[in-house]
Structures are given as structure tokens and as C-alpha cells.
Short mmCIF file of C-alpha atoms in Angstrom, two decimals:
data_model
loop_
_atom_site.label_atom_id
_atom_site.label_comp_id
_atom_site.label_asym_id
_atom_site.label_seq_id
_atom_site.Cartn_x
_atom_site.Cartn_y
_atom_site.Cartn_z
CA MET A 136 46.39 7.97 -48.70
CA ALA A 137 48.13 9.05 -45.48
CA LYS A 138 47.08 7.36 -42.25
CA PRO A 139 45.81 9.62 -39.47
CA GLU A 140 48.30 10.25 -36.72
CA LEU A 141 47.75 8.79 -33.24
CA HIS A 142 46.97 12.09 -31.59
CA GLN A 143 44.34 12.81 -34.28
CA LEU A 144 42.62 9.50 -33.48
CA GLN A 145 42.71 10.32 -29.79
CA TYR A 146 41.01 13.67 -30.42
CA PHE A 147 38.43 11.92 -32.62
CA PHE A 148 37.51 9.35 -29.95
CA PHE A 149 37.49 12.01 -27.24
CA PHE A 150 35.06 14.11 -29.29
CA CYS A 151 32.82 11.04 -29.85
CA SER A 152 32.80 10.29 -26.13
CA ILE A 153 31.69 13.85 -25.38
CA LEU A 154 28.81 13.47 -27.84
CA LEU A 155 27.76 10.14 -26.32
CA CYS A 156 27.85 11.61 -22.86
CA PHE A 157 25.75 14.55 -24.04
CA PHE A 158 23.07 12.33 -25.56
CA PHE A 159 22.93 9.48 -23.03
CA HIS A 160 23.90 10.82 -19.61
CA CYS A 161 21.39 13.58 -18.96
CA THR A 162 20.08 14.33 -15.51
CA LEU A 163 16.58 15.45 -14.70
CA SER A 164 16.36 19.14 -13.87
CA LEU A 165 13.40 21.39 -13.25
CA ILE A 166 12.90 25.06 -13.96
CA ASN A 167 13.31 25.51 -10.21
CA PRO A 168 16.14 23.30 -8.84
CA GLU A 169 14.37 23.22 -5.47
CA ASP A 170 11.61 21.13 -7.10
CA VAL A 171 13.72 18.04 -7.77
CA PRO A 172 11.84 15.05 -6.29
CA SER A 173 13.66 13.12 -3.57
CA TRP A 174 13.96 9.96 -5.63
CA LEU A 175 16.33 11.85 -7.91
CA SER A 176 18.85 12.46 -5.14
CA MET A 177 19.63 8.91 -4.07
CA GLU A 178 22.98 7.63 -2.86
CA THR A 179 24.57 6.67 -6.17
CA GLU A 180 25.62 8.53 -9.29
CA ASP A 181 23.34 9.33 -12.21
CA VAL A 182 22.19 6.45 -14.38
CA ASN A 183 21.33 6.22 -18.06
CA MET A 184 17.89 5.77 -19.52
CA VAL A 185 17.14 2.08 -19.98
CA GLN A 186 14.37 0.81 -22.21
CA THR A 187 12.44 -2.34 -21.33
CA SER A 188 11.37 -4.69 -24.08
CA SER A 189 7.69 -5.48 -23.71
CA GLY A 190 6.87 -7.20 -26.96
CA SER A 191 3.38 -7.15 -28.40
CA TRP A 192 1.82 -6.17 -25.06
CA ASN A 193 2.96 -2.58 -25.37
CA LYS A 194 0.20 -1.22 -27.60
CA CYS A 195 0.56 2.25 -26.13
CA ASP A 196 3.22 3.90 -24.01
CA PHE A 197 1.07 5.17 -21.15
CA SER A 198 4.13 6.54 -19.34
CA VAL A 199 4.62 9.51 -21.70
CA GLY A 200 2.04 12.28 -21.71
CA LYS A 201 0.73 15.17 -19.62
CA TRP A 202 -1.70 15.91 -16.81
CA VAL A 203 -4.86 17.74 -17.87
CA PHE A 204 -7.48 19.28 -15.59
CA ASP A 205 -10.84 17.52 -15.91
CA GLN A 206 -13.91 18.63 -13.94
CA SER A 207 -15.53 15.20 -14.45
CA TYR A 208 -13.07 13.69 -11.99
CA PRO A 209 -12.90 12.18 -9.38
CA LEU A 210 -14.57 8.87 -10.20
CA TYR A 211 -15.75 8.36 -6.58
CA ASP A 212 -15.67 10.43 -3.40
CA SER A 213 -13.96 10.14 -0.03
CA ASN A 214 -17.08 8.53 1.48
CA CYS A 215 -16.02 5.22 -0.05
CA PRO A 216 -16.17 2.88 2.98
CA TYR A 217 -12.99 1.03 2.01
CA LEU A 218 -10.62 3.97 2.37
CA SER A 219 -8.26 4.07 5.34
CA THR A 220 -8.24 7.22 7.44
CA ALA A 221 -4.71 8.15 6.42
CA VAL A 222 -5.66 8.85 2.79
CA THR A 223 -9.08 10.53 3.10
CA CYS A 224 -7.57 14.00 2.83
CA GLN A 225 -10.92 15.80 2.35
CA LYS A 226 -12.35 14.24 5.51
CA ASN A 227 -9.11 15.07 7.30
CA GLY A 228 -9.54 18.76 6.62
CA ARG A 229 -7.64 19.45 3.42
CA PRO A 230 -9.16 22.73 2.18
CA ASP A 231 -8.49 22.33 -1.57
CA SER A 232 -9.74 19.60 -3.91
CA ASP A 233 -8.26 20.33 -7.35
CA TYR A 234 -5.74 17.50 -6.86
CA GLU A 235 -8.66 15.11 -7.42
CA LYS A 236 -9.45 16.50 -10.88
CA TRP A 237 -6.32 15.79 -12.89
CA LYS A 238 -6.31 12.99 -15.45
CA TRP A 239 -3.36 11.60 -17.35
CA LYS A 240 -3.37 12.02 -21.13
CA PRO A 241 -0.82 9.82 -22.98
CA ASP A 242 0.84 11.39 -26.01
CA SER A 243 0.49 8.46 -28.38
CA CYS A 244 -3.01 7.16 -27.69
CA SER A 245 -6.18 7.60 -25.68
CA MET A 246 -6.52 6.06 -22.24
CA PRO A 247 -10.16 5.15 -21.58
CA ARG A 248 -11.95 6.34 -18.47
CA PHE A 249 -12.27 3.62 -15.83
CA ASP A 250 -15.47 1.62 -16.35
CA ALA A 251 -16.32 -0.42 -13.26
CA LEU A 252 -18.73 -2.84 -14.96
CA LYS A 253 -16.34 -3.40 -17.85
CA PHE A 254 -13.47 -4.08 -15.46
CA LEU A 255 -15.53 -6.51 -13.41
CA GLY A 256 -16.67 -8.20 -16.62
CA LYS A 257 -13.05 -8.74 -17.66
CA MET A 258 -12.27 -10.09 -14.20
CA ARG A 259 -15.31 -12.37 -13.93
CA ARG A 260 -14.45 -15.59 -12.06
CA LYS A 261 -10.87 -14.34 -11.60
CA ARG A 262 -8.58 -13.19 -8.82
CA ILE A 263 -6.42 -10.08 -9.07
CA MET A 264 -3.85 -9.59 -6.32
CA LEU A 265 -1.80 -6.47 -5.62
CA VAL A 266 1.40 -7.41 -3.80
CA GLY A 267 3.75 -4.99 -2.09
CA ASP A 268 4.01 -2.17 0.43
CA SER A 269 1.72 0.55 1.80
CA ILE A 270 1.80 2.38 -1.55
CA MET A 271 0.34 -0.76 -3.11
CA ARG A 272 -2.26 -0.79 -0.33
CA ASN A 273 -2.99 2.78 -1.47
CA GLN A 274 -3.58 1.45 -4.99
CA TRP A 275 -5.71 -1.46 -3.73
CA GLU A 276 -8.04 0.89 -1.84
CA SER A 277 -8.33 3.00 -4.99
CA LEU A 278 -9.23 -0.01 -7.15
CA VAL A 279 -11.83 -1.27 -4.68
CA CYS A 280 -13.42 2.18 -4.50
CA LEU A 281 -13.48 2.43 -8.29
CA VAL A 282 -15.56 -0.77 -8.60
CA GLN A 283 -17.61 -1.00 -5.41
CA GLY A 284 -20.17 1.64 -6.37
CA VAL A 285 -21.82 -0.59 -8.98
CA ILE A 286 -22.23 -3.55 -6.60
CA PRO A 287 -25.22 -3.85 -4.24
CA THR A 288 -24.29 -3.65 -0.57
CA ASP A 289 -25.25 -7.24 0.20
CA ARG A 290 -23.24 -8.57 -2.76
CA LYS A 291 -19.80 -7.34 -1.65
CA ARG A 292 -17.60 -8.05 1.34
CA VAL A 293 -14.01 -7.97 2.56
CA THR A 294 -12.22 -10.97 4.08
CA TYR A 295 -8.86 -11.25 5.82
CA ASN A 296 -6.34 -14.10 5.75
CA GLY A 297 -3.03 -13.48 7.50
CA PRO A 298 -1.04 -10.91 5.49
CA SER A 299 -3.77 -10.62 2.84
CA MET A 300 -7.19 -9.03 2.48
CA ALA A 301 -9.70 -9.48 -0.31
CA PHE A 302 -12.66 -7.52 -1.64
CA HIS A 303 -15.26 -9.89 -3.12
CA ALA A 304 -17.71 -8.93 -5.86
CA MET A 305 -19.95 -11.95 -5.39
CA ASP A 306 -22.11 -11.70 -8.50
CA PHE A 307 -18.97 -11.61 -10.65
CA GLU A 308 -17.15 -14.26 -8.58
CA THR A 309 -14.26 -11.79 -8.58
CA SER A 310 -11.82 -10.96 -5.81
CA ILE A 311 -9.53 -7.93 -5.65
CA GLU A 312 -6.84 -8.80 -3.13
CA PHE A 313 -3.94 -7.11 -1.37
CA PHE A 314 -0.95 -9.03 -0.02
CA TRP A 315 1.52 -7.35 2.32
CA ALA A 316 5.08 -8.11 1.15
CA PRO A 317 7.01 -4.81 0.94
CA LEU A 318 10.33 -6.57 0.25
CA LEU A 319 8.86 -9.58 -1.64
CA VAL A 320 11.55 -11.82 -0.12
CA GLU A 321 11.33 -13.06 3.48
CA LEU A 322 12.03 -10.94 6.55
CA LYS A 323 12.37 -13.09 9.69
CA LYS A 324 13.30 -12.81 13.34
CA GLY A 325 16.57 -14.50 14.33
CA THR A 326 18.54 -14.94 17.54
CA GLU A 327 18.50 -12.05 20.02
CA ASN A 328 15.41 -10.80 18.20
CA LYS A 329 17.52 -9.65 15.24
CA ARG A 330 15.65 -8.99 11.99
CA ILE A 331 17.07 -10.97 9.09
CA LEU A 332 16.33 -10.19 5.45
CA HIS A 333 16.78 -13.42 3.47
CA LEU A 334 17.70 -12.31 -0.04
CA ASP A 335 17.28 -15.81 -1.47
CA LEU A 336 14.07 -16.96 0.27
CA ILE A 337 10.56 -16.12 -0.96
CA GLU A 338 8.29 -19.18 -0.74
CA GLU A 339 6.73 -18.14 2.57
CA ASN A 340 5.18 -15.17 0.73
CA ALA A 341 4.93 -16.66 -2.75
CA ARG A 342 2.72 -19.58 -1.71
CA TYR A 343 -0.12 -17.06 -1.44
CA TRP A 344 0.40 -15.98 -5.05
CA ARG A 345 -0.28 -19.38 -6.61
CA GLY A 346 -3.56 -19.70 -8.46
CA VAL A 347 -4.03 -15.94 -8.91
CA ASP A 348 -5.02 -14.83 -12.43
CA VAL A 349 -3.51 -11.31 -12.37
CA LEU A 350 -0.58 -10.40 -10.12
CA VAL A 351 0.51 -6.78 -9.67
CA PHE A 352 3.77 -6.22 -7.77
CA ASP A 353 5.70 -3.29 -6.40
CA SER A 354 8.82 -3.14 -4.23
CA ALA A 355 11.30 -0.28 -3.87
CA HIS A 356 10.66 2.05 -0.94
CA TRP A 357 11.66 -0.27 1.88
CA TRP A 358 14.92 -1.14 0.10
CA THR A 359 16.03 2.49 0.22
CA HIS A 360 15.54 2.82 3.98
CA SER A 361 18.70 3.06 6.04
CA GLY A 362 19.80 3.65 9.61
CA GLN A 363 16.93 3.80 12.08
CA THR A 364 14.32 3.50 9.33
CA SER A 365 15.74 0.19 8.07
CA SER A 366 13.49 -2.82 8.58
CA TRP A 367 16.31 -5.34 9.06
CA ASP A 368 19.51 -5.72 11.05
CA TYR A 369 21.41 -7.80 8.52
CA TYR A 370 21.07 -9.77 5.29
CA MET A 371 21.46 -13.47 4.69
CA GLU A 372 22.20 -15.48 1.55
CA GLY A 373 22.19 -19.19 2.28
CA ASN A 374 24.10 -19.48 5.56
CA ARG A 375 26.16 -16.35 4.97
CA ILE A 376 25.47 -13.30 7.14
CA ILE A 377 26.02 -9.93 5.45
CA THR A 378 26.06 -6.85 7.67
CA ASN A 379 26.80 -4.25 5.03
CA MET A 380 25.68 -4.13 1.39
CA ASN A 381 24.83 -1.44 -1.14
CA PRO A 382 21.01 -1.19 -0.96
CA MET A 383 20.65 -1.39 -4.73
CA VAL A 384 22.80 -4.54 -4.85
CA ALA A 385 20.53 -6.04 -2.20
CA TYR A 386 17.46 -4.88 -4.15
CA GLU A 387 18.72 -6.59 -7.30
CA LYS A 388 19.36 -9.82 -5.38
CA GLY A 389 15.87 -9.73 -3.87
CA LEU A 390 14.22 -8.98 -7.22
CA SER A 391 16.24 -11.77 -8.86
CA THR A 392 14.89 -14.22 -6.27
CA TRP A 393 11.36 -13.03 -7.12
CA ALA A 394 12.07 -13.32 -10.85
CA ARG A 395 13.35 -16.90 -10.53
CA TRP A 396 10.20 -17.85 -8.63
CA VAL A 397 7.97 -16.35 -11.32
CA ASP A 398 9.94 -18.06 -14.11
CA LEU A 399 9.78 -21.46 -12.42
CA ASN A 400 6.27 -21.42 -10.93
CA LEU A 401 3.88 -19.40 -13.09
CA ASP A 402 2.31 -20.26 -16.44
CA PRO A 403 1.91 -17.23 -18.77
CA ARG A 404 -1.12 -18.93 -20.36
CA SER A 405 -3.05 -18.66 -17.10
CA THR A 406 -1.41 -15.82 -15.17
CA LYS A 407 -0.64 -12.23 -16.11
CA VAL A 408 2.10 -10.47 -14.16
CA ILE A 409 2.52 -6.70 -13.89
CA PHE A 410 5.24 -4.89 -11.97
CA ARG A 411 4.44 -1.28 -11.09
CA SER A 412 7.50 0.96 -10.88
CA MET A 413 8.30 2.99 -7.79
CA SER A 414 6.03 5.82 -6.70
CA PRO A 415 8.06 9.02 -6.25
CA ARG A 416 8.19 10.80 -2.91
CA HIS A 417 8.30 14.56 -2.61
CA ASN A 418 9.79 14.81 0.85
CA ARG A 419 12.59 17.31 0.41
CA LEU A 420 13.10 20.06 3.00
CA ASN A 421 12.53 17.90 6.10
CA GLY A 422 9.38 16.29 4.78
CA TRP A 423 7.44 19.45 4.01
CA LYS A 424 8.06 19.79 0.30
CA CYS A 425 4.54 18.55 -0.55
CA TYR A 426 2.81 20.70 2.07
CA ASN A 427 0.44 23.32 0.61
CA GLN A 428 1.18 22.29 -2.98
CA LYS A 429 -1.96 22.77 -5.06
CA HIS A 430 -0.82 22.13 -8.64
CA PRO A 431 1.33 19.54 -10.43
CA ILE A 432 4.87 20.44 -11.44
CA GLN A 433 4.58 21.83 -14.97
CA PHE A 434 7.38 20.02 -16.77
CA PHE A 435 10.86 18.49 -16.53
CA SER A 436 13.52 19.84 -18.84
CA HIS A 437 15.49 16.58 -18.94
CA LEU A 438 14.71 12.98 -18.07
CA HIS A 439 16.53 10.93 -15.48
CA VAL A 440 15.66 7.41 -14.32
CA PRO A 441 16.06 6.65 -10.60
CA GLU A 442 18.33 3.71 -9.87
CA PRO A 443 15.64 1.35 -8.45
CA LEU A 444 13.82 1.59 -11.79
CA VAL A 445 17.03 0.80 -13.69
CA VAL A 446 17.59 -2.23 -11.45
CA LEU A 447 14.00 -3.38 -11.99
CA ARG A 448 14.25 -3.07 -15.78
CA GLY A 449 17.49 -5.06 -15.78
CA VAL A 450 15.91 -7.91 -13.81
CA LEU A 451 12.78 -7.99 -16.01
CA LYS A 452 14.90 -8.16 -19.17
CA ARG A 453 16.60 -11.33 -17.95
CA MET A 454 13.34 -13.15 -17.25
CA ARG A 455 11.79 -15.82 -19.47
CA PHE A 456 8.28 -14.96 -18.22
CA GLN A 457 6.99 -11.83 -19.94
CA VAL A 458 6.21 -9.31 -17.22
CA TYR A 459 4.50 -6.03 -18.09
CA LEU A 460 6.29 -3.04 -16.56
CA GLN A 461 3.74 -0.44 -15.52
CA ASP A 462 5.99 2.60 -15.47
CA VAL A 463 4.35 5.30 -13.32
CA THR A 464 7.53 6.86 -11.91
CA THR A 465 7.98 9.91 -14.13
CA LEU A 466 4.29 10.69 -14.66
CA THR A 467 3.72 10.51 -10.89
CA ALA A 468 6.75 12.68 -10.16
CA PHE A 469 4.78 15.67 -11.48
CA ARG A 470 2.15 15.22 -8.75
CA ARG A 471 3.69 16.73 -5.65
CA ASP A 472 0.20 18.15 -4.95
CA GLY A 473 -1.39 14.73 -4.42
CA HIS A 474 0.07 13.65 -1.05
CA PRO A 475 -1.76 13.71 2.30
CA SER A 476 0.90 16.00 3.81
CA VAL A 477 -0.50 17.09 7.21
CA TYR A 478 -4.00 15.89 6.28
CA ARG A 479 -3.25 12.26 7.06
CA LYS A 480 -5.44 12.22 10.16
CA PRO A 481 -8.66 14.02 11.08
CA ILE A 482 -7.98 17.58 12.20
CA SER A 483 -9.70 16.90 15.54
CA ILE A 484 -7.03 14.32 16.36
CA GLU A 485 -4.21 16.71 15.51
CA LYS A 486 -5.30 19.97 17.10
CA SER A 487 -1.76 20.59 18.28
CA GLN A 488 -0.32 20.21 14.78
CA LYS A 489 0.77 23.53 13.35
CA PRO A 490 1.07 23.38 9.54
CA GLY A 491 4.65 23.74 8.35
CA THR A 492 6.27 22.46 11.56
CA GLY A 493 7.29 19.10 12.93
CA LEU A 494 7.95 15.89 11.04
CA SER A 495 4.43 14.60 10.43
CA SER A 496 3.92 15.53 6.78
CA ASP A 497 3.26 12.45 4.62
CA CYS A 498 4.81 13.09 1.20
CA SER A 499 4.99 9.40 0.20
CA HIS A 500 1.42 8.11 0.17
CA TRP A 501 -1.42 9.55 -1.89
CA CYS A 502 -4.75 11.19 -1.14
CA LEU A 503 -7.78 9.26 -2.38
CA PRO A 504 -9.48 9.97 -4.66
CA GLY A 505 -6.30 10.90 -6.45
CA VAL A 506 -3.18 9.74 -8.24
CA PRO A 507 -3.53 5.94 -7.71
CA ASP A 508 -6.88 6.11 -9.53
CA ILE A 509 -4.90 6.95 -12.67
CA TRP A 510 -2.58 3.96 -12.10
CA ASN A 511 -5.69 1.79 -12.00
CA GLU A 512 -7.07 3.36 -15.17
CA MET A 513 -3.77 2.41 -16.82
CA LEU A 514 -4.02 -1.10 -15.38
CA SER A 515 -7.60 -1.55 -16.59
CA ALA A 516 -6.73 -0.27 -20.07
CA TRP A 517 -3.85 -2.75 -20.32
CA LEU A 518 -5.94 -5.69 -19.07
#
């Protein structure tokens, strides 16, 4: 039998590479290219889909499904006393309310409606702490509002302790806590008032996480800030000062420091750890892309994973401790209608604000009631 010639083999391998590229290197595109969320246009090149192993915990893939309109939502109203002004879009003058009435329907299973008493029963005599940035604070306010309605006024309270706050359901001996740590690792002031991000230090924050029964983390948005929006002047690893580093390299180093701490300090028999993926922003066109949006995006024609999520999955795969990845990135990307936009403050405070002008549209955080309620339904279903 004659052997194939060299140039025939080259054509064969070239053809195979084209097929592999076709199947594994697809970018996310929408019917309207203008609708591409901002997290899809980050600094680096496209990345491939990466799957995270989650073992027996993954009974249902909540991340794949569709948004369906449901008149029985929302599960609470904007009069919840624990909501911050910035997210009470109805009180702030938003004229439409359909964004409150969408629920997420997974393709492969049914996600139960949030049941406050059932959740509190599961969390009896336990602490759940949500750790991260202002988007996590968004989720904490949502979770507190979802449960507080079934608790008598004199049997609930909020306490503050440094960078943390806690909602206490006294009859259940349960606390729902929020801890401010947008970068997870330590950000400190140095000489000449310079801000130093220590990529290998975390204990100053992590000491608050000890003894918590359920830990929910997020960290991505602050790592993508640059220039004047950056929260640090330079990085440090050990005694080495680093003035310039690819943000995703820095993000991986910071997450790896967090992962080592979890592996070395937490016991999976007593602590559950969840990491919520990044919440997409819809701030294209000078921050006004989410303004006056009243319906979710209908569908994406192709899937693309933003680089922070790829970095996160890579770090979680290397851990000994089994961390549940709560992937909300793609499902939330549909919801450009759910942001506060210009309705982040009461209209009376912003009389001079003309819709569609300026730079004051918030397309990062979420109106409440709204999208974070669905994240908490997912969280409750998993717990």
C-alpha cells in the first residue's frame, strides 16, 4: 500500500485544524451586532468554551434555559426596608415594571420558586455570607428581601461589624451576611498614600470568613478597571513591586491566593463554598445601552465565554476543595432591561438629569426586585 505524500498529510492536518477551529472557537454574536454586551469586548482575544467539573453536586444545569414572562413575579416589592436607594427603580421613577416579571426556566429541570420559610429552615442555626463587590451587595439585599417578609418585625435586625453587615432572623438563629471584599485579596495604603494591591495576601479579609456555614463569593468587575477607574496604583507579590501587569494575569494570581486559602483553611464537611460568576454589564454606547430597554435580548446565535469566567473555571479546577460554580453570566447577559439606568436615584434629586444624556446611567447594577432574585432562587435550589 503506497504511503501518502507529505503534501497530502499537510492538507489533511490543515483541513482538521479548520474543523476544530469551526467547532471550538466560536464567538458570541447577536441578531443585531449593536447588542453585544460589553463583557464580550474585553481587551484580549476570543477564548474557548471551558467546562467546569462539578461532580455529584451538579444535579441540574441551571445556566442553560430561557426567560419566561410570569405575572406572579416579583416575590416582594420595592417597599422592602432593606433595599438601598440606588436599586429601588420603581421608587426612583422608572415608568415600566415588566422587568420584575421574568423568571428563569432551565432546559433540563424545574427550578422551584423561592420559599422563604423553606430557605430559613435549611439555614436554621447557620450563617450564610455573601462576599464580594457592590453586585454581591445587590444580591444580598435581594436575599434579605426574599426572606424578611415571613419574619415578625421584632424578630429581625441588621448589625454592622467593620466591612460586614448581617441580617438576623432570630427565631431561626440564622444570619445572612455581606462582606465587602471586591478583590478578595488585600488592598492597602503604602508610602505617599499609594494604593497597593497585594496579590498574595488575603488573611486580613479571610479571617472574617472562618466559621461560616455557606460562603458565596464573586470577584471580577474591579479587576477589569483600568486608568482612572483602577482601585490601585501598583501590585505587590512578596516584596516585589509590579507597576504593569495584564489584568487577567493579576486576576488569576488573586484568585489563586483565594483558592489556596480555601484549600488550606476550610473543611468541606462543615462549609459549603459557592462562587458566582461575573454579572454582565450592558454599558455600550457611553453607558446608555441599557437606557429605555424594556425587554430581554431574545437569543444569542453563538456562545462565547468572557475571559474572567475562563480564568475562574481554571482556578476552580485546580482546587482540592469542591467549589460550586454558580454560572449566571450568560443567562444574565440577556437582561439588558434589568439595570437601574437613570433611575438610580429619586427623580426629585435628579431634576436636571435629561434621559439619554450625560454619564450617569447605571448599566452594571440591577433593579430590585429583579434579576438577582433569580440568582437567589438558583442558590436556594442548590442548597
